[in-house]
Amino acid sequence: MQNGSVTDDILIEKNGSVGLIRLNRPKAINSLNEAMVSGMKAGLDLFVHDPDVTSVVLFGEGERGLCAGGDVRLIYQARSSDDISRTRFWREEFPLNERISHYPKPYIALMDGIVMGGGVGISAHGRYRIVTERTRLAMPETAIGYFPDVGATWLLPKAPGETGTWLGLTGREVGAADAIYAGLADYHILSHRLTELVHALAQTAFAADVGAVIETFSVRPETPAVLAANSGSIDTAFRFDTVEEIIAALAAIKGDFAMETLSVLQSRSPTSLKLTLRLLRAGRQSSGLIECLEREFAAGCEVLRNHDFYEGVRAALVDKDRNPKWHPDTLGDVTEEDLDRYFVSVKPPLFRDHRL
């Protein structure tokens, strides 16, 4: 094995015909920082030009998960900085998500354990997305006064029915079967076989054979898809284009699933809920991933000028009192005019060469 490293937080290696990108912040569940994003870009650059590399595999060190997302505490700590400093991480991260989506060699994400937020961005845009019996996937941003980004507003609207709307608004975590059902993963492989899979890929000389190798390890998840089982309730309630209508519809549906969903929504930032729904509906009409990423970036810049994100991070990750005080604290106090400022294009754009 040939080893190389851009930073201690990420390790770039080559094992046979596999290029390995290892996220190496296990104590932080491999939460992404700027150095890790830069390291991933460097690894992708290295492997795309190496004729001996057939595929690229992404995985996270430690037992807890692939990646818990971007390290939002770093953004929180930069709250007094200027706009460019506060958004520097996203300016690096979003182009990485787009690059993964069209990487010319098979990009394989091992989505073992926790895969949330930015972790979804560096995995679900890949060609082969592998979940395990330990996978816990979520876009939990509405719980911290933010919204699903990293191209989620392109991915989630493609899920069956209103599944993506449920995932984006509630931020609830799901397992392997639901991740596959929602179109965010492709294969289920038992976690104890992942090392064996990488070894097999390391001996695979042709990119065209990578999919067949993965197929030989794939098995059906033992736990069924909860979202598929509740698709009727999800589609009935989440088909509306206002959060108020969704909540009213949930309140009219009998059963634990609807009641639990309603309770979750009532705990989320009202601004985040309305912003997320508008972004998801815009994503349905978008021409491609780049358009969604540009829109998300503009919305994120505005989020950092307002209260709820900093309050959400404080309550969840800093003071950890789990008791955020949203402002405004009711849906009725968040108007469409209030949301309009989140949809003002940022100049210059993130992507000067739009491959749509």
mmCIF file of N, CA and C in Angstrom, residues 2-3 7 11 44 51 72 102 120 123 128 158 164 207 213 215 218 232 239 243 271 280 305 320:
data_model
loop_
_atom_site.group_PDB
_atom_site.id
_atom_site.type_symbol
_atom_site.label_atom_id
_atom_site.label_comp_id
_atom_site.label_asym_id
_atom_site.label_seq_id
_atom_site.Cartn_x
_atom_site.Cartn_y
_atom_site.Cartn_z
ATOM 1 N N GLN A 2 0.505 2.204 -0.846
ATOM 2 C CA GLN A 2 1.232 3.459 -0.882
ATOM 3 C C GLN A 2 0.436 4.490 -0.103
ATOM 4 N N ASN A 3 1.092 5.155 0.821
ATOM 5 C CA ASN A 3 0.397 6.090 1.690
ATOM 6 C C ASN A 3 0.781 7.526 1.373
ATOM 7 N N THR A 7 -3.440 16.114 5.339
ATOM 8 C CA THR A 7 -3.565 16.578 6.714
ATOM 9 C C THR A 7 -3.854 15.364 7.569
ATOM 10 N N LEU A 11 -6.701 11.024 5.183
ATOM 11 C CA LEU A 11 -5.598 10.212 4.683
ATOM 12 C C LEU A 11 -5.913 9.753 3.265
ATOM 13 N N LEU A 44 -9.006 13.324 -5.077
ATOM 14 C CA LEU A 44 -9.718 13.097 -6.339
ATOM 15 C C LEU A 44 -8.856 13.502 -7.528
ATOM 16 N N PRO A 51 -3.481 6.113 -13.904
ATOM 17 C CA PRO A 51 -4.064 5.070 -14.740
ATOM 18 C C PRO A 51 -4.248 3.738 -14.026
ATOM 19 N N VAL A 72 -20.196 22.565 12.048
ATOM 20 C CA VAL A 72 -20.896 23.848 12.134
ATOM 21 C C VAL A 72 -20.425 24.679 13.317
ATOM 22 N N HIS A 102 -20.080 14.095 -10.790
ATOM 23 C CA HIS A 102 -19.706 13.757 -12.174
ATOM 24 C C HIS A 102 -18.267 13.221 -12.251
ATOM 25 N N VAL A 120 -23.840 13.367 3.913
ATOM 26 C CA VAL A 120 -24.692 12.967 2.786
ATOM 27 C C VAL A 120 -24.157 13.591 1.496
ATOM 28 N N SER A 123 -21.348 11.651 -0.065
ATOM 29 C CA SER A 123 -21.641 10.245 -0.356
ATOM 30 C C SER A 123 -22.777 10.076 -1.356
ATOM 31 N N TYR A 128 -21.717 4.928 -6.538
ATOM 32 C CA TYR A 128 -22.119 3.745 -5.765
ATOM 33 C C TYR A 128 -22.193 4.134 -4.290
ATOM 34 N N LYS A 158 -36.266 14.048 -5.634
ATOM 35 C CA LYS A 158 -36.300 12.878 -6.505
ATOM 36 C C LYS A 158 -36.754 11.615 -5.766
ATOM 37 N N GLY A 164 -38.945 12.823 0.258
ATOM 38 C CA GLY A 164 -37.883 13.810 0.404
ATOM 39 C C GLY A 164 -38.322 15.019 1.201
ATOM 40 N N ALA A 207 -12.865 -0.508 -14.579
ATOM 41 C CA ALA A 207 -13.954 0.246 -13.956
ATOM 42 C C ALA A 207 -15.313 -0.361 -14.279
ATOM 43 N N VAL A 213 -18.797 -6.349 -8.901
ATOM 44 C CA VAL A 213 -18.123 -6.754 -7.670
ATOM 45 C C VAL A 213 -18.963 -6.340 -6.455
ATOM 46 N N GLU A 215 -22.139 -5.853 -6.341
ATOM 47 C CA GLU A 215 -23.362 -6.666 -6.341
ATOM 48 C C GLU A 215 -23.161 -7.984 -5.606
ATOM 49 N N SER A 218 -23.781 -7.508 -1.921
ATOM 50 C CA SER A 218 -25.022 -6.855 -1.512
ATOM 51 C C SER A 218 -26.068 -7.855 -1.026
ATOM 52 N N GLY A 232 -48.307 6.372 2.470
ATOM 53 C CA GLY A 232 -49.638 6.959 2.320
ATOM 54 C C GLY A 232 -49.817 8.199 3.168
ATOM 55 N N ARG A 239 -47.865 16.784 0.680
ATOM 56 C CA ARG A 239 -48.066 17.210 -0.700
ATOM 57 C C ARG A 239 -48.320 18.707 -0.811
ATOM 58 N N VAL A 243 -46.174 25.031 5.023
ATOM 59 C CA VAL A 243 -45.954 24.230 6.226
ATOM 60 C C VAL A 243 -47.226 24.177 7.063
ATOM 61 N N THR A 271 -38.752 29.411 10.758
ATOM 62 C CA THR A 271 -38.117 29.954 9.560
ATOM 63 C C THR A 271 -37.466 28.852 8.748
ATOM 64 N N LEU A 280 -37.017 23.084 -1.371
ATOM 65 C CA LEU A 280 -37.324 21.762 -1.933
ATOM 66 C C LEU A 280 -38.250 21.882 -3.135
ATOM 67 N N ARG A 305 -26.809 35.737 8.623
ATOM 68 C CA ARG A 305 -27.065 37.124 9.046
ATOM 69 C C ARG A 305 -28.226 37.192 10.036
ATOM 70 N N LYS A 320 -25.684 22.858 24.824
ATOM 71 C CA LYS A 320 -26.318 21.529 24.834
ATOM 72 C C LYS A 320 -27.517 21.456 25.778
#
